[in-house]
Amino acid sequence: MPDRAAVIAALDAVRDPRSGQGLVAAGLVQGLTVAEDRAGFVLEVAPGDTALYAPVRDAAEAALKALPGMARVSVVLTAEAAPAVRPARTASLSPQAVDQTRPKAPVPTDRPAHVRRVLAVASGKGGVGKSTVAVNLAAAFAARGLSVGLLDADVYGPSLPTMLGVSGKPEYRDGMMEPHVAHGLKAMSVGLLTQASDAMIWRGPMASQALTQMLTQTRWGTEARPLDILVVDLPPGTGDVQLTLIQKTPLDGAVIVSTPQEVALADARRAHKLFEKVGVPSLGLIENMTGDVFGRGGGEAEAARLGVAYLGDLPLDATLRQGGDAGVPVMVGDPGGDIAARFARLAEALAKKLDLQGFQTQP
């Protein structure tokens, strides 16, 4: 296991261009974690200094990778720390005492610059195909002529680089990151800020800061050419990343993805409750992997119980998996197929709910 003192010494050998001190001595290293063959931290700098510190981040990564036994390194450059969201203190563990409807919902600061709509794609459980749905739903919006961005907020298991076939760190220009463009989509993922083999070993605050950086420091649109919709692929569950997104931007709606069986639907219920408690509209539920393996109909019945729209189902189909592995969403690789037609219908229904009909800013 790498020695923590050696890690600190290596980081202090990298100089802060503002103060001339080492990074640790200058107080720029936050959330340092050292475990087994890896290390990671958040490099916190003043707002507007991200371009200045991009080479410093690269130097810190190189310094850590040069240490004996160090195989995986994650350094996230951010200019803003995410504020904490603390639930109310409780006197007991009774259901009434831990009712999270009591804390006030966090007030979003503002949506990202030049972004008209923000849609969250969520699930309570991992492994239900949420990222596959998010990528193809974004591609279906683009096929309708909309200007679309896709933010991979699953900071612990980023899959967007593989599913879109993109790689390499984004360019910095005027203090902002330039998103990759693939299949007509503007894309950003923490998987583009780290090595593909890196394990995300961050605690909650570090994950929240990574999301904040990608959300607010990416040039999603411009005044002359705003982004019609930003699709955010959330991680499973109802934790720090979800709360940070709710804090940082007004969400125009959320879509819940679940497979038909009860073990997945129970977690989808929790995801819906989170958005309900903070005032984010649940635009509907999508049943994924419908078929003999997982059954069918559970998603439609659950949508009725929750009082939300049932948007439709997607069968368990090999073309979805093949497209994701190849970096070509099925909406692009097989636009005339049945699966693409289903995504087109989902996009049409959501475009109506989000009042996207009149945008269509793509050339």
Short mmCIF file of N, CA, C and O in Angstrom, two decimals, residues 118-217:
data_model
loop_
_atom_site.label_atom_id
_atom_site.label_comp_id
_atom_site.label_asym_id
_atom_site.label_seq_id
_atom_site.Cartn_x
_atom_site.Cartn_y
_atom_site.Cartn_z
N VAL A 118 -33.58 20.69 -18.13
CA VAL A 118 -32.72 19.68 -17.51
C VAL A 118 -33.60 18.51 -17.11
O VAL A 118 -34.57 18.68 -16.35
N LEU A 119 -33.29 17.33 -17.61
CA LEU A 119 -34.05 16.11 -17.35
C LEU A 119 -33.16 15.09 -16.67
O LEU A 119 -32.09 14.75 -17.19
N ALA A 120 -33.57 14.59 -15.50
CA ALA A 120 -32.82 13.56 -14.79
C ALA A 120 -33.38 12.18 -15.14
O ALA A 120 -34.60 12.00 -15.17
N VAL A 121 -32.49 11.24 -15.42
CA VAL A 121 -32.87 9.85 -15.63
C VAL A 121 -32.34 9.07 -14.43
O VAL A 121 -31.13 9.04 -14.19
N ALA A 122 -33.25 8.47 -13.67
CA ALA A 122 -32.89 7.91 -12.36
C ALA A 122 -33.40 6.49 -12.22
O ALA A 122 -34.28 6.03 -12.96
N SER A 123 -32.84 5.82 -11.23
CA SER A 123 -33.33 4.51 -10.81
C SER A 123 -32.93 4.32 -9.36
O SER A 123 -31.93 4.89 -8.91
N GLY A 124 -33.69 3.57 -8.63
CA GLY A 124 -33.29 3.29 -7.26
C GLY A 124 -32.27 2.18 -7.19
O GLY A 124 -31.53 2.06 -6.22
N LYS A 125 -32.18 1.36 -8.23
CA LYS A 125 -31.36 0.15 -8.21
C LYS A 125 -30.41 0.15 -9.41
O LYS A 125 -30.78 0.60 -10.49
N GLY A 126 -29.21 -0.33 -9.19
CA GLY A 126 -28.27 -0.48 -10.29
C GLY A 126 -28.60 -1.70 -11.14
O GLY A 126 -29.32 -2.61 -10.72
N GLY A 127 -28.09 -1.70 -12.36
CA GLY A 127 -28.25 -2.86 -13.22
C GLY A 127 -29.57 -2.95 -13.95
O GLY A 127 -29.89 -4.00 -14.52
N VAL A 128 -30.35 -1.86 -13.97
CA VAL A 128 -31.65 -1.90 -14.65
C VAL A 128 -31.58 -1.28 -16.05
O VAL A 128 -32.59 -1.15 -16.71
N GLY A 129 -30.39 -0.90 -16.48
CA GLY A 129 -30.24 -0.33 -17.82
C GLY A 129 -30.51 1.15 -17.91
O GLY A 129 -30.79 1.68 -18.98
N LYS A 130 -30.37 1.85 -16.79
CA LYS A 130 -30.65 3.29 -16.75
C LYS A 130 -29.75 4.06 -17.71
O LYS A 130 -30.23 4.94 -18.44
N SER A 131 -28.46 3.76 -17.71
CA SER A 131 -27.54 4.50 -18.58
C SER A 131 -27.83 4.23 -20.06
O SER A 131 -27.76 5.14 -20.89
N THR A 132 -28.18 3.00 -20.38
CA THR A 132 -28.55 2.67 -21.76
C THR A 132 -29.78 3.47 -22.18
O THR A 132 -29.84 4.00 -23.30
N VAL A 133 -30.75 3.58 -21.28
CA VAL A 133 -31.94 4.36 -21.58
C VAL A 133 -31.58 5.84 -21.73
O VAL A 133 -32.04 6.52 -22.66
N ALA A 134 -30.75 6.37 -20.84
CA ALA A 134 -30.39 7.79 -20.88
C ALA A 134 -29.69 8.14 -22.19
O ALA A 134 -30.00 9.15 -22.84
N VAL A 135 -28.74 7.31 -22.61
CA VAL A 135 -27.98 7.58 -23.84
C VAL A 135 -28.90 7.55 -25.06
O VAL A 135 -28.86 8.45 -25.91
N ASN A 136 -29.73 6.53 -25.15
CA ASN A 136 -30.59 6.41 -26.32
C ASN A 136 -31.73 7.42 -26.30
O ASN A 136 -32.18 7.88 -27.35
N LEU A 137 -32.19 7.80 -25.11
CA LEU A 137 -33.21 8.84 -25.02
C LEU A 137 -32.63 10.18 -25.48
O LEU A 137 -33.28 10.93 -26.21
N ALA A 138 -31.38 10.46 -25.07
CA ALA A 138 -30.72 11.68 -25.55
C ALA A 138 -30.57 11.66 -27.07
O ALA A 138 -30.82 12.66 -27.75
N ALA A 139 -30.19 10.51 -27.61
CA ALA A 139 -30.05 10.39 -29.07
C ALA A 139 -31.40 10.55 -29.77
O ALA A 139 -31.47 11.09 -30.87
N ALA A 140 -32.46 10.09 -29.12
CA ALA A 140 -33.80 10.23 -29.70
C ALA A 140 -34.24 11.70 -29.70
O ALA A 140 -34.89 12.15 -30.65
N PHE A 141 -33.88 12.45 -28.66
CA PHE A 141 -34.15 13.90 -28.67
C PHE A 141 -33.39 14.56 -29.82
O PHE A 141 -33.93 15.43 -30.52
N ALA A 142 -32.13 14.18 -29.99
CA ALA A 142 -31.32 14.77 -31.07
C ALA A 142 -31.91 14.44 -32.44
O ALA A 142 -31.88 15.27 -33.34
N ALA A 143 -32.46 13.23 -32.58
CA ALA A 143 -33.08 12.84 -33.84
C ALA A 143 -34.31 13.69 -34.16
O ALA A 143 -34.72 13.79 -35.32
N ARG A 144 -34.89 14.31 -33.14
CA ARG A 144 -36.03 15.20 -33.33
C ARG A 144 -35.59 16.61 -33.70
O ARG A 144 -36.41 17.51 -33.84
N GLY A 145 -34.28 16.83 -33.83
CA GLY A 145 -33.77 18.13 -34.22
C GLY A 145 -33.39 19.03 -33.07
O GLY A 145 -33.11 20.21 -33.26
N LEU A 146 -33.36 18.47 -31.85
CA LEU A 146 -33.03 19.27 -30.68
C LEU A 146 -31.52 19.28 -30.44
O LEU A 146 -30.81 18.34 -30.80
N SER A 147 -31.05 20.35 -29.81
CA SER A 147 -29.67 20.43 -29.36
C SER A 147 -29.61 19.78 -27.98
O SER A 147 -30.27 20.24 -27.04
N VAL A 148 -28.80 18.72 -27.82
CA VAL A 148 -28.88 17.86 -26.65
C VAL A 148 -27.50 17.67 -26.00
O VAL A 148 -26.51 17.45 -26.69
N GLY A 149 -27.48 17.75 -24.68
CA GLY A 149 -26.29 17.42 -23.91
C GLY A 149 -26.57 16.22 -23.04
O GLY A 149 -27.72 15.96 -22.65
N LEU A 150 -25.53 15.46 -22.72
CA LEU A 150 -25.67 14.27 -21.88
C LEU A 150 -24.59 14.31 -20.80
O LEU A 150 -23.40 14.29 -21.11
N LEU A 151 -25.02 14.41 -19.55
CA LEU A 151 -24.10 14.45 -18.42
C LEU A 151 -24.14 13.13 -17.68
O LEU A 151 -25.19 12.73 -17.17
N ASP A 152 -23.01 12.46 -17.61
CA ASP A 152 -22.88 11.20 -16.89
C ASP A 152 -22.56 11.54 -15.43
O ASP A 152 -21.42 11.79 -15.08
N ALA A 153 -23.60 11.57 -14.58
CA ALA A 153 -23.43 11.91 -13.18
C ALA A 153 -23.16 10.70 -12.31
O ALA A 153 -23.06 10.84 -11.08
N ASP A 154 -23.04 9.51 -12.91
CA ASP A 154 -22.72 8.32 -12.14
C ASP A 154 -21.21 8.30 -11.92
O ASP A 154 -20.46 7.62 -12.61
N VAL A 155 -20.76 9.09 -10.93
CA VAL A 155 -19.33 9.33 -10.77
C VAL A 155 -18.58 8.09 -10.29
O VAL A 155 -17.36 8.01 -10.45
N TYR A 156 -19.27 7.12 -9.69
CA TYR A 156 -18.59 5.92 -9.22
C TYR A 156 -18.49 4.85 -10.30
O TYR A 156 -17.60 3.99 -10.26
N GLY A 157 -19.39 4.89 -11.28
CA GLY A 157 -19.36 3.90 -12.36
C GLY A 157 -19.69 4.53 -13.69
O GLY A 157 -20.71 4.20 -14.31
N PRO A 158 -18.85 5.47 -14.17
CA PRO A 158 -19.17 6.17 -15.42
C PRO A 158 -19.14 5.23 -16.61
O PRO A 158 -18.18 4.50 -16.82
N SER A 159 -20.22 5.25 -17.40
CA SER A 159 -20.30 4.36 -18.56
C SER A 159 -20.46 5.11 -19.88
O SER A 159 -20.38 4.50 -20.94
N LEU A 160 -20.67 6.41 -19.81
CA LEU A 160 -20.90 7.18 -21.03
C LEU A 160 -19.74 7.10 -22.02
O LEU A 160 -19.99 6.98 -23.23
N PRO A 161 -18.46 7.19 -21.59
CA PRO A 161 -17.38 7.10 -22.59
C PRO A 161 -17.47 5.83 -23.43
O PRO A 161 -17.28 5.87 -24.65
N THR A 162 -17.77 4.69 -22.80
CA THR A 162 -17.90 3.45 -23.55
C THR A 162 -19.11 3.47 -24.46
O THR A 162 -19.04 3.10 -25.64
N MET A 163 -20.24 3.93 -23.95
CA MET A 163 -21.48 3.87 -24.71
C MET A 163 -21.52 4.84 -25.87
O MET A 163 -22.26 4.63 -26.83
N LEU A 164 -20.72 5.92 -25.79
CA LEU A 164 -20.66 6.87 -26.90
C LEU A 164 -19.37 6.75 -27.71
O LEU A 164 -19.21 7.42 -28.72
N GLY A 165 -18.45 5.91 -27.24
CA GLY A 165 -17.19 5.73 -27.97
C GLY A 165 -16.30 6.95 -27.93
O GLY A 165 -15.64 7.27 -28.93
N VAL A 166 -16.25 7.66 -26.78
CA VAL A 166 -15.41 8.85 -26.66
C VAL A 166 -14.36 8.62 -25.59
O VAL A 166 -14.53 7.81 -24.68
N SER A 167 -13.26 9.34 -25.70
CA SER A 167 -12.18 9.22 -24.72
C SER A 167 -11.35 10.49 -24.73
O SER A 167 -11.47 11.33 -25.63
N GLY A 168 -10.49 10.62 -23.74
CA GLY A 168 -9.60 11.78 -23.68
C GLY A 168 -10.18 12.89 -22.83
O GLY A 168 -11.39 13.10 -22.79
N LYS A 169 -9.28 13.61 -22.15
CA LYS A 169 -9.73 14.69 -21.28
C LYS A 169 -10.26 15.85 -22.11
O LYS A 169 -9.76 16.15 -23.19
N PRO A 170 -11.29 16.53 -21.60
CA PRO A 170 -11.84 17.67 -22.34
C PRO A 170 -10.87 18.84 -22.36
O PRO A 170 -10.04 18.99 -21.46
N GLU A 171 -10.97 19.66 -23.38
CA GLU A 171 -10.15 20.86 -23.46
C GLU A 171 -10.72 21.94 -22.54
O GLU A 171 -11.93 22.02 -22.32
N TYR A 172 -9.81 22.77 -21.99
CA TYR A 172 -10.21 23.93 -21.20
C TYR A 172 -10.05 25.17 -22.06
O TYR A 172 -9.03 25.36 -22.71
N ARG A 173 -11.08 26.02 -22.05
CA ARG A 173 -11.01 27.26 -22.80
C ARG A 173 -11.74 28.34 -22.02
O ARG A 173 -12.92 28.17 -21.69
N ASP A 174 -11.03 29.41 -21.68
CA ASP A 174 -11.61 30.53 -20.92
C ASP A 174 -12.24 30.04 -19.62
O ASP A 174 -13.32 30.49 -19.22
N GLY A 175 -11.57 29.10 -18.95
CA GLY A 175 -12.03 28.62 -17.66
C GLY A 175 -13.16 27.62 -17.71
O GLY A 175 -13.71 27.25 -16.67
N MET A 176 -13.55 27.15 -18.90
CA MET A 176 -14.65 26.20 -19.05
C MET A 176 -14.16 24.96 -19.79
O MET A 176 -13.26 25.03 -20.62
N MET A 177 -14.78 23.83 -19.47
CA MET A 177 -14.48 22.60 -20.19
C MET A 177 -15.35 22.51 -21.44
O MET A 177 -16.53 22.85 -21.41
N GLU A 178 -14.75 22.06 -22.53
CA GLU A 178 -15.48 21.85 -23.77
C GLU A 178 -15.95 20.40 -23.82
O GLU A 178 -15.13 19.48 -23.75
N PRO A 179 -17.25 20.17 -23.91
CA PRO A 179 -17.72 18.78 -23.93
C PRO A 179 -17.30 18.06 -25.20
O PRO A 179 -17.11 18.68 -26.25
N HIS A 180 -17.15 16.75 -25.11
CA HIS A 180 -16.96 15.95 -26.31
C HIS A 180 -18.27 15.95 -27.10
O HIS A 180 -19.35 16.09 -26.53
N VAL A 181 -18.17 15.76 -28.39
CA VAL A 181 -19.35 15.67 -29.24
C VAL A 181 -19.32 14.32 -29.93
O VAL A 181 -18.34 13.96 -30.60
N ALA A 182 -20.39 13.54 -29.76
CA ALA A 182 -20.48 12.21 -30.38
C ALA A 182 -21.93 11.95 -30.76
O ALA A 182 -22.84 12.16 -29.95
N HIS A 183 -22.14 11.51 -31.98
CA HIS A 183 -23.48 11.17 -32.47
C HIS A 183 -24.46 12.33 -32.29
O HIS A 183 -25.64 12.14 -32.00
N GLY A 184 -23.95 13.56 -32.43
CA GLY A 184 -24.80 14.73 -32.31
C GLY A 184 -25.08 15.16 -30.88
O GLY A 184 -25.88 16.07 -30.66
N LEU A 185 -24.42 14.53 -29.89
CA LEU A 185 -24.64 14.84 -28.48
C LEU A 185 -23.41 15.49 -27.88
O LEU A 185 -22.28 15.07 -28.14
N LYS A 186 -23.61 16.51 -27.05
CA LYS A 186 -22.53 17.07 -26.25
C LYS A 186 -22.44 16.27 -24.96
O LYS A 186 -23.43 16.16 -24.23
N ALA A 187 -21.27 15.71 -24.68
CA ALA A 187 -21.16 14.73 -23.60
C ALA A 187 -20.06 15.10 -22.62
O ALA A 187 -18.99 15.55 -23.01
N MET A 188 -20.36 14.87 -21.34
CA MET A 188 -19.35 15.05 -20.28
C MET A 188 -19.53 13.93 -19.25
O MET A 188 -20.65 13.58 -18.89
N SER A 189 -18.41 13.40 -18.79
CA SER A 189 -18.42 12.31 -17.82
C SER A 189 -17.16 12.36 -16.99
O SER A 189 -16.10 12.78 -17.48
N VAL A 190 -17.25 11.96 -15.73
CA VAL A 190 -16.05 11.88 -14.92
C VAL A 190 -15.09 10.83 -15.49
O VAL A 190 -13.89 10.89 -15.27
N GLY A 191 -15.64 9.91 -16.29
CA GLY A 191 -14.80 8.94 -16.97
C GLY A 191 -13.88 9.57 -17.99
O GLY A 191 -12.90 8.95 -18.42
N LEU A 192 -14.16 10.82 -18.41
CA LEU A 192 -13.29 11.54 -19.32
C LEU A 192 -12.24 12.35 -18.58
O LEU A 192 -11.30 12.86 -19.19
N LEU A 193 -12.41 12.49 -17.27
CA LEU A 193 -11.46 13.25 -16.45
C LEU A 193 -10.44 12.36 -15.77
O LEU A 193 -9.48 12.85 -15.18
N THR A 194 -10.65 11.04 -15.83
CA THR A 194 -9.75 10.09 -15.18
C THR A 194 -9.40 8.98 -16.17
O THR A 194 -9.97 8.89 -17.26
N GLN A 195 -8.48 8.13 -15.76
CA GLN A 195 -8.14 6.98 -16.57
C GLN A 195 -9.27 5.96 -16.54
O GLN A 195 -9.98 5.83 -15.54
N ALA A 196 -9.47 5.25 -17.64
CA ALA A 196 -10.58 4.30 -17.73
C ALA A 196 -10.51 3.22 -16.67
O ALA A 196 -11.53 2.71 -16.22
N SER A 197 -9.29 2.88 -16.22
CA SER A 197 -9.15 1.81 -15.24
C SER A 197 -9.20 2.30 -13.80
O SER A 197 -9.13 1.51 -12.87
N ASP A 198 -9.30 3.63 -13.61
CA ASP A 198 -9.31 4.17 -12.24
C ASP A 198 -10.57 3.76 -11.50
O ASP A 198 -11.67 3.78 -12.06
N ALA A 199 -10.40 3.42 -10.23
CA ALA A 199 -11.54 3.18 -9.37
C ALA A 199 -11.90 4.47 -8.65
O ALA A 199 -11.02 5.16 -8.12
N MET A 200 -13.17 4.83 -8.66
CA MET A 200 -13.61 6.05 -7.99
C MET A 200 -13.68 5.79 -6.49
O MET A 200 -14.57 5.06 -6.02
N ILE A 201 -12.76 6.35 -5.73
CA ILE A 201 -12.63 6.03 -4.31
C ILE A 201 -12.99 7.23 -3.46
O ILE A 201 -12.46 7.41 -2.36
N TRP A 202 -13.91 8.05 -3.94
CA TRP A 202 -14.25 9.28 -3.27
C TRP A 202 -15.35 9.08 -2.23
O TRP A 202 -16.25 8.28 -2.40
N ARG A 203 -15.26 9.88 -1.18
CA ARG A 203 -16.39 10.00 -0.27
C ARG A 203 -17.43 10.93 -0.91
O ARG A 203 -17.20 11.55 -1.93
N GLY A 204 -18.59 11.03 -0.23
CA GLY A 204 -19.70 11.80 -0.77
C GLY A 204 -19.36 13.21 -1.20
O GLY A 204 -19.71 13.62 -2.32
N PRO A 205 -18.67 14.01 -0.37
CA PRO A 205 -18.36 15.39 -0.78
C PRO A 205 -17.52 15.47 -2.05
O PRO A 205 -17.71 16.37 -2.87
N MET A 206 -16.61 14.53 -2.24
CA MET A 206 -15.78 14.54 -3.44
C MET A 206 -16.63 14.24 -4.67
O MET A 206 -16.47 14.86 -5.73
N ALA A 207 -17.55 13.28 -4.54
CA ALA A 207 -18.43 12.96 -5.65
C ALA A 207 -19.32 14.15 -5.99
O ALA A 207 -19.54 14.47 -7.17
N SER A 208 -19.80 14.84 -4.97
CA SER A 208 -20.64 16.01 -5.19
C SER A 208 -19.88 17.12 -5.90
O SER A 208 -20.40 17.80 -6.79
N GLN A 209 -18.61 17.30 -5.52
CA GLN A 209 -17.80 18.33 -6.16
C GLN A 209 -17.51 17.99 -7.62
O GLN A 209 -17.48 18.88 -8.49
N ALA A 210 -17.31 16.70 -7.89
CA ALA A 210 -17.09 16.30 -9.28
C ALA A 210 -18.31 16.61 -10.13
O ALA A 210 -18.20 17.12 -11.26
N LEU A 211 -19.50 16.31 -9.60
CA LEU A 211 -20.73 16.63 -10.33
C LEU A 211 -20.87 18.13 -10.53
O LEU A 211 -21.22 18.59 -11.63
N THR A 212 -20.59 18.91 -9.49
CA THR A 212 -20.71 20.36 -9.58
C THR A 212 -19.81 20.90 -10.68
O THR A 212 -20.20 21.77 -11.47
N GLN A 213 -18.58 20.39 -10.75
CA GLN A 213 -17.65 20.84 -11.78
C GLN A 213 -18.18 20.56 -13.18
O GLN A 213 -18.19 21.43 -14.05
N MET A 214 -18.67 19.34 -13.39
CA MET A 214 -19.14 18.97 -14.73
C MET A 214 -20.41 19.74 -15.10
O MET A 214 -20.61 20.11 -16.25
N LEU A 215 -21.26 19.99 -14.12
CA LEU A 215 -22.53 20.65 -14.38
C LEU A 215 -22.34 22.13 -14.70
O LEU A 215 -22.93 22.66 -15.65
N THR A 216 -21.51 22.80 -13.89
CA THR A 216 -21.43 24.26 -13.98
C THR A 216 -20.22 24.77 -14.75
O THR A 216 -20.19 25.95 -15.12
N GLN A 217 -19.22 23.93 -14.99
CA GLN A 217 -18.01 24.40 -15.66
C GLN A 217 -17.83 23.76 -17.03
O GLN A 217 -16.74 23.74 -17.58
#
